Coordinates of C-alpha atoms in Angstrom, one line a residue:
X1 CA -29.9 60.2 -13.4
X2 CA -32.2 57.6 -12.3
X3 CA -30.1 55.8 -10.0
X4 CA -30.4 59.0 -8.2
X5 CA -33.8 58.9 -8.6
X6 CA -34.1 55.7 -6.8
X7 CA -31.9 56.9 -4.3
X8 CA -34.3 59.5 -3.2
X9 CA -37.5 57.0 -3.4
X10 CA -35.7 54.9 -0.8
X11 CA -34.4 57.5 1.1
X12 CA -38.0 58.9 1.3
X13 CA -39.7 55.6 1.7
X14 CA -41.6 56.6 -1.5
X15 CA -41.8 53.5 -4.0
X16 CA -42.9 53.2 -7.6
X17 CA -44.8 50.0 -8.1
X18 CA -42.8 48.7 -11.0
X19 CA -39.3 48.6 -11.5
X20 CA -37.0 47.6 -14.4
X21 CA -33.1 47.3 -13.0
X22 CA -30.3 46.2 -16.0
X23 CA -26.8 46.5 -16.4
X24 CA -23.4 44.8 -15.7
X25 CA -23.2 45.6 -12.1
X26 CA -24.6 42.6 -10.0
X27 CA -23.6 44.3 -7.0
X28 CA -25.2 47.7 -7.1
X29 CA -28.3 45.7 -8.8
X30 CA -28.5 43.3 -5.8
X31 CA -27.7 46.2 -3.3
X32 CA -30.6 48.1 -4.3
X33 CA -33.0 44.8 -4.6
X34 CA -31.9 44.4 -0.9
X35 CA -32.5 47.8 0.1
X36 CA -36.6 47.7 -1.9
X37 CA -36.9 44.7 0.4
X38 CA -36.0 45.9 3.4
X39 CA -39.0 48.9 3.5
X40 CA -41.6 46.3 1.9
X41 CA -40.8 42.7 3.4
X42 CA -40.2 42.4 7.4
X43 CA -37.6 38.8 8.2
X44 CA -40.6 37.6 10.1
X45 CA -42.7 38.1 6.9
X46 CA -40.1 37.4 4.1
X47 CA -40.7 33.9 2.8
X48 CA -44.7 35.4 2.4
X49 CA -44.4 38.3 0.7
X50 CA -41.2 38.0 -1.2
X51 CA -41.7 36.3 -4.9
X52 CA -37.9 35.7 -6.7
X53 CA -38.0 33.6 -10.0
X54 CA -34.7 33.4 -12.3
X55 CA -35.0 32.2 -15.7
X56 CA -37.3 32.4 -18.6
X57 CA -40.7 33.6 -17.2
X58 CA -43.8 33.9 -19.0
X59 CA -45.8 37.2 -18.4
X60 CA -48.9 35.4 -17.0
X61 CA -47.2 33.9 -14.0
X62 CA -45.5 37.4 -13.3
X63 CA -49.6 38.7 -13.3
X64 CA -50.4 35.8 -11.2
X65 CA -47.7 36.8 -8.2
X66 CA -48.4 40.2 -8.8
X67 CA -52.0 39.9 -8.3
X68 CA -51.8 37.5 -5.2
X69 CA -52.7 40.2 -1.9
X70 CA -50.0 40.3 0.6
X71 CA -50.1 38.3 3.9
X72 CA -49.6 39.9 7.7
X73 CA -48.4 43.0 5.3
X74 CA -49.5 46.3 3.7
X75 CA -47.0 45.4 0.6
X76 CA -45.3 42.4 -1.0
X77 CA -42.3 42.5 -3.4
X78 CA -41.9 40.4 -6.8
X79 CA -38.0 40.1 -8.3
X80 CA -38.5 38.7 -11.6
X81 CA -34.2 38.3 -13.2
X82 CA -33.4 37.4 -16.8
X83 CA -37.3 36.3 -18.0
X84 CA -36.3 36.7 -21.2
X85 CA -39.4 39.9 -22.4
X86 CA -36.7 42.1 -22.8
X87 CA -35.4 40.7 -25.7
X88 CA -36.6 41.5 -29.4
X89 CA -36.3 38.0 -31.6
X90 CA -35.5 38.1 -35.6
X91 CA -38.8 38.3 -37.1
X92 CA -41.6 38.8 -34.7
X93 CA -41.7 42.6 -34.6
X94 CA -42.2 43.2 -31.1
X95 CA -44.8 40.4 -30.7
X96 CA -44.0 37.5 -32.5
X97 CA -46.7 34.9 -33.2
X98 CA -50.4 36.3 -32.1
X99 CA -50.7 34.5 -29.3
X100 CA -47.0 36.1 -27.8
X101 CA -48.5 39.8 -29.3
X102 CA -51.6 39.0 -26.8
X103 CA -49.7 37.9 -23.8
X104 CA -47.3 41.4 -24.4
X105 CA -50.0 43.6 -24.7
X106 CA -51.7 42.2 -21.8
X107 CA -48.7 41.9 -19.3
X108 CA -48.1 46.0 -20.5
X109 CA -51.8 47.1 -20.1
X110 CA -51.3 45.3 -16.7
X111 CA -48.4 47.3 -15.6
X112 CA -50.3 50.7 -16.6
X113 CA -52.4 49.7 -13.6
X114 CA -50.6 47.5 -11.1
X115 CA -52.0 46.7 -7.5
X116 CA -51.2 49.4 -5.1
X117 CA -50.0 46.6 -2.8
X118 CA -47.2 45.0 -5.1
X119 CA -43.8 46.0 -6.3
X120 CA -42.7 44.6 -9.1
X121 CA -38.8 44.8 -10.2
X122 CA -37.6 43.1 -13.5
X123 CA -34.3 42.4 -13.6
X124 CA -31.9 41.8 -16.6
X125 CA -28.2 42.1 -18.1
X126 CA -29.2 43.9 -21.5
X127 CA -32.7 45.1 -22.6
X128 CA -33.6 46.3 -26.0
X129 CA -35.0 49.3 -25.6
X130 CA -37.3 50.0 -28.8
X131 CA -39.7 47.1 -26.9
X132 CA -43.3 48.4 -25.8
X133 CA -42.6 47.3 -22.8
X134 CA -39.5 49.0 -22.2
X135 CA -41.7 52.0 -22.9
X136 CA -44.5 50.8 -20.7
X137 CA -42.6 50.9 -17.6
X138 CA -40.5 53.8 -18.7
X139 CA -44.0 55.7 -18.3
X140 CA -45.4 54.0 -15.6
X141 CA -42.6 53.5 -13.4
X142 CA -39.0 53.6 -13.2
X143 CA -35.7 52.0 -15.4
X144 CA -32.0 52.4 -13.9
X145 CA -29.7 51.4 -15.3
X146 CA -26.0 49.8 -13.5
X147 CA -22.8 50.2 -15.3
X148 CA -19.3 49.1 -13.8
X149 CA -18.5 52.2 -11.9
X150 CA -15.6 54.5 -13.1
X151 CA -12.3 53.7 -11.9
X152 CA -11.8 56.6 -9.8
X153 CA -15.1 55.7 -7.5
X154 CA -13.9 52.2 -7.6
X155 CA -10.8 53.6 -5.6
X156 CA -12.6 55.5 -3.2
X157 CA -14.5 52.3 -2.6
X158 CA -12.2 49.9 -2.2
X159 CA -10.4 52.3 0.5
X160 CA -13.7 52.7 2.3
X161 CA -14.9 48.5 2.1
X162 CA -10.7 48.3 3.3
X163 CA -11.5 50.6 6.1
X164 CA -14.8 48.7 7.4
X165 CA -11.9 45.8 8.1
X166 CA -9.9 48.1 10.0
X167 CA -7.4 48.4 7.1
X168 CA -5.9 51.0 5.7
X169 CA -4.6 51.3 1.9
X170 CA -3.1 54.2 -0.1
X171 CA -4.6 55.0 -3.3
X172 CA -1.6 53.5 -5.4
X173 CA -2.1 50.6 -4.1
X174 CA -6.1 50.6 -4.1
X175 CA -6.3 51.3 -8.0
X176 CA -3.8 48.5 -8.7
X177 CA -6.6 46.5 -7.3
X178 CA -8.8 47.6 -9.5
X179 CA -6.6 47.7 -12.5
X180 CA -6.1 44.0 -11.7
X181 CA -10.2 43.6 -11.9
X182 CA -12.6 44.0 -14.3
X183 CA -14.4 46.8 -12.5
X184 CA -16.7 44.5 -11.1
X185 CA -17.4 45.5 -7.3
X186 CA -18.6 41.5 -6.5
X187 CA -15.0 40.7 -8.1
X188 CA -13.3 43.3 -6.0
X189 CA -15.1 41.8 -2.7
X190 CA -14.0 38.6 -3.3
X191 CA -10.2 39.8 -4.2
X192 CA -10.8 42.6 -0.9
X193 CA -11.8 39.3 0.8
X194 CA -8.1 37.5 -0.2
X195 CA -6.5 40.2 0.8
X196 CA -7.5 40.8 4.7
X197 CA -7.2 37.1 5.3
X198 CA -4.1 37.1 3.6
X199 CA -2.6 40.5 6.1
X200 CA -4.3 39.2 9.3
X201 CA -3.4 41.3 11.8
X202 CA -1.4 43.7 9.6
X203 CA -3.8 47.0 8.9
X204 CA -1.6 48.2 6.7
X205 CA -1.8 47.1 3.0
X206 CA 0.3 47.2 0.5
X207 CA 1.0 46.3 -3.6
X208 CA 3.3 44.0 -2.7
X209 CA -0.1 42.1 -0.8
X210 CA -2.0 42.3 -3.7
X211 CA 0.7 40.8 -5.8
X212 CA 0.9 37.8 -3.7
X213 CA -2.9 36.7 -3.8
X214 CA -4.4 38.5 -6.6
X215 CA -4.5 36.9 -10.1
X216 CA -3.5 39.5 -12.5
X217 CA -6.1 40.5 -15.2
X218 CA -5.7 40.6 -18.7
X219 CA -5.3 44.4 -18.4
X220 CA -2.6 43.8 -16.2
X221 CA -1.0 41.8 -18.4
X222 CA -1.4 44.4 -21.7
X223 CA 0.9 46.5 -19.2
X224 CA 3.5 44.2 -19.4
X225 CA 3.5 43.6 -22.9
X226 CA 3.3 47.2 -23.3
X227 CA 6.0 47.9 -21.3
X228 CA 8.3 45.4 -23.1
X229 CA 7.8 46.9 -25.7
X230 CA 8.5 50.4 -24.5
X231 CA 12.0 48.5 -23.4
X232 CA 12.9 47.0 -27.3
X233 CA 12.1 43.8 -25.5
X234 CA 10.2 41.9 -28.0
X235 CA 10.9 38.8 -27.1
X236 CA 9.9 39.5 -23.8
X237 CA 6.6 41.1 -25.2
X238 CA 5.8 37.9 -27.1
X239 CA 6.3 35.7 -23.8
X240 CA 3.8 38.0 -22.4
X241 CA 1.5 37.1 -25.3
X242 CA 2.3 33.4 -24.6
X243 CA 1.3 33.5 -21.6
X244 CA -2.2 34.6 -22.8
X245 CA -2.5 32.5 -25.0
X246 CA -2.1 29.6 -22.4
X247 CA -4.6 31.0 -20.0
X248 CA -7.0 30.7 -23.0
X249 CA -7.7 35.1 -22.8
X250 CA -9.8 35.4 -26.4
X251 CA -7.2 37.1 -28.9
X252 CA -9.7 38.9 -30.6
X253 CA -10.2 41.1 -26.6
X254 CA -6.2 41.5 -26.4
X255 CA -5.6 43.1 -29.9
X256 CA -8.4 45.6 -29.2
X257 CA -6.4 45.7 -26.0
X258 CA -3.2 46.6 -26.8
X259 CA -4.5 48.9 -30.0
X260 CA -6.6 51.3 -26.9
X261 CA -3.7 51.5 -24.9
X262 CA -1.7 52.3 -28.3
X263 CA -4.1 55.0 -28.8
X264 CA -3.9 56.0 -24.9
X265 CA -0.2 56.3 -25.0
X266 CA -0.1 58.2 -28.1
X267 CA -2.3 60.9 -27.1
X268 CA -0.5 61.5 -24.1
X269 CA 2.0 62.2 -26.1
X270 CA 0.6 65.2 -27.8
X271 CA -1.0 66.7 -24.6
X272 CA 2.9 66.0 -23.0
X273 CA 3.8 67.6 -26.6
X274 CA 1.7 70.8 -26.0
X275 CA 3.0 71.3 -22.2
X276 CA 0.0 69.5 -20.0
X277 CA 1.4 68.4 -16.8
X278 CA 1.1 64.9 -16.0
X279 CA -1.5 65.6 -13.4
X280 CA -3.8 67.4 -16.1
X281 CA -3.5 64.9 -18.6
X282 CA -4.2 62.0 -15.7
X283 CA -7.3 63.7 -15.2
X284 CA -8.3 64.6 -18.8
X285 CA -8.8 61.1 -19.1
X286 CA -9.7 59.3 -16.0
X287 CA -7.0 57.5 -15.3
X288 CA -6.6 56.1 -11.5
X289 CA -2.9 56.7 -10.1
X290 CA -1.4 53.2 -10.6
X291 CA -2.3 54.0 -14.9
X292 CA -1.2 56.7 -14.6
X293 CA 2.0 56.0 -12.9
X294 CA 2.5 52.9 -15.7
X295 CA 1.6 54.9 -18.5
X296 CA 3.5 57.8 -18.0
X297 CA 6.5 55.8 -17.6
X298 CA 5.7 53.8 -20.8
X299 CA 5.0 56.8 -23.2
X300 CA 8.5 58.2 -22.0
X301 CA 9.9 55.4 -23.7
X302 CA 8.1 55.2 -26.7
X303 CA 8.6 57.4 -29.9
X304 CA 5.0 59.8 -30.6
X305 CA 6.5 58.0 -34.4
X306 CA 6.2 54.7 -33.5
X307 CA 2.9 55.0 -31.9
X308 CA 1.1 56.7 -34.9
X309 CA 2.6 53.9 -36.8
X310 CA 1.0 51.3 -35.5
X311 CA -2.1 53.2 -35.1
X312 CA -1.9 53.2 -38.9
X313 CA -0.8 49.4 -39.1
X314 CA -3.5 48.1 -36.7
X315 CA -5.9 49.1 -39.4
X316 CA -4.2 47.2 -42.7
X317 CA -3.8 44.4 -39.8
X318 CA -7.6 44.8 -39.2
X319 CA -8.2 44.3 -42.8
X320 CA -6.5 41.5 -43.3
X321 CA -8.0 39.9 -40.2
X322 CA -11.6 40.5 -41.5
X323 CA -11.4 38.8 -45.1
X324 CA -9.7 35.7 -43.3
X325 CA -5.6 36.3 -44.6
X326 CA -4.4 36.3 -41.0
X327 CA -5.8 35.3 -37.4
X328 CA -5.9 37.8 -34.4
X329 CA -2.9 36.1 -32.9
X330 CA -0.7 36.7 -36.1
X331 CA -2.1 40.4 -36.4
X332 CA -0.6 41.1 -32.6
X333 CA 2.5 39.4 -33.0
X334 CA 3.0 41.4 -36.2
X335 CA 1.8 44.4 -34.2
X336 CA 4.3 43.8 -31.5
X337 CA 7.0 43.5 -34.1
X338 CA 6.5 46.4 -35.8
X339 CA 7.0 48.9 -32.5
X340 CA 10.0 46.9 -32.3

């Protein structure tokens, strides 16, 4: 993997001139940024040889900084985040008008031959990938890409960033943390964050903490509805929805919700059917204790019947939603009553 890859470079003090870092992941993007700069820039050096622009950036001022010779150091460090290059537009081929082909090609012939004294690292959210560009550095230097982390590592996490405050948490209660995020480790430092303050002295923490401070995701939520359901609760199931529906959550995100746990819970159900212990089927499919623990309980209660069926009924509802005879909040509430 190339994260890995990196890794080692850093590890060994052995950096590639031009990097291109993407993904969902702030943290892990601004971790690594951080840990470039700190064998490249010294403090006492820092405002000299560290370049940072944000926002659309045109490839001839990203030459410009590049080119510039580094002052009181060997090296110097350019972070360039969201410019905008990474991006194909409707219609202009990888290039656009001739003048925007010529500044591409350019800023890619450039990066075939960068100063030995510059490090260059592109930052963005989403790249398209059939860009020249994307291929230029690809050859020439080095793309990693940062996803949210699984939810398993997210656990061990948490009970490690826990432990560098002295506190101690079990897994149950560090995956409801996560559950209750939306994997994002900058999210999870700020809810960590909550938490200690919240304990003082305490190093012992507990659901019952998280539960007090901790707003409770949307994910969170689709476990509650879910497990009204599982109880013949409809009524209660609905509220859940209400409740949604006032904090604005998009409608369109909790059908697709509640149809993936749907499809969770029912195939559970055949691997419980066929004799896999709870533990094995947990771990077939990645699922972090507190999950687990909620969706074990739920399937228990709900008929392997009543889960193909509205499997089967979330696709007529899909139907009906796509040539405009029903909205997404109709389609759920006529989900919700048909497990009832």
């Amino acid at each position: 993997m190339s994260i890995d890859i990196l890794k080692k470079q850093i590890k060994e003090n052995k950096l590639q001139n031009i990097y291109l870092f993407h993904g969902a992941e702030e943290y892990l993007i601004k971790y690594y940024i951080n840990a470039v700069q700190s064998l490249i820039v010294s403090e006492e050096n820092s405002e000299l040889n560290y370049i940072f622009f944000d926002g659309k950036t045109e490839e001839a001022a990203i030459i410009a900084n590049c080119e510039t010779m580094p002052i009181f150091s060997d090296k110097k460090l350019v972070v360039i985040k969201n410019s905008g290059l990474f991006k194909a537009r409707k219609g202009d081929n990888d290039g656009g008008s001739s003048g925007k082909k010529a500044a591409k090609d350019t800023f890619s012939a450039y990066l075939e031959n960068m100063p030995p004294y510059t490090c260059l690292i592109m930052v963005e959210t989403a790249i398209d990938k059939r860009l020249k560009l994307v291929g230029t550095i690809k050859k020439y230097g080095l793309i990693v890409e940062f996803d949210f982390q699984k939810p398993a590592d997210l656990v061990k996490w948490v009970t490690k960033v826990f432990g560098s405050y002295k506190k101690s948490i079990d897994r149950m209660a560090a995956s409801y943390l996560v559950e209750n995020s939306d994997y994002s480790m900058t999210e999870l430092l700020n809810e960590i964050e909550k938490v200690v303050n919240f304990v003082g002295q305490r190093s012992e923490i507990v659901i019952k903490d998280i539960e007090e401070v901790c707003s409770k995701s949307i994910k969170s939520r689709i476990f509650d509805l879910t497990d009204a359901i599982s109880e013949g609760n409809i009524s209660k199931a609905l509220n859940f929805l209400n409740d949604m529906a006032a904090l604005k959550e998009p409608m369109q995100k909790v059908l697709f919700m509640i149809i993936r746990q749907i499809r969770m819970l029912y195939r559970i159900k055949l691997m419980r059917q066929k004799g896999m212990r709870e533990d094995l089927v947990s771990k077939q499919l990645g699922l972090t204790p507190y999950v687990a623990s909620k969706v074990m309980n739920i399937s228990k209660s709900l008929d392997i019947s009543v889960l193909e069926g509205a499997m089967y009924y979330s696709l007529e509802l899909d139907e009906a939603i796509k040539t405009g005879r029903i909205s997404d909040r109709v389609a759920i509430e006529l989900l919700i009553a048909s497990m009832g």
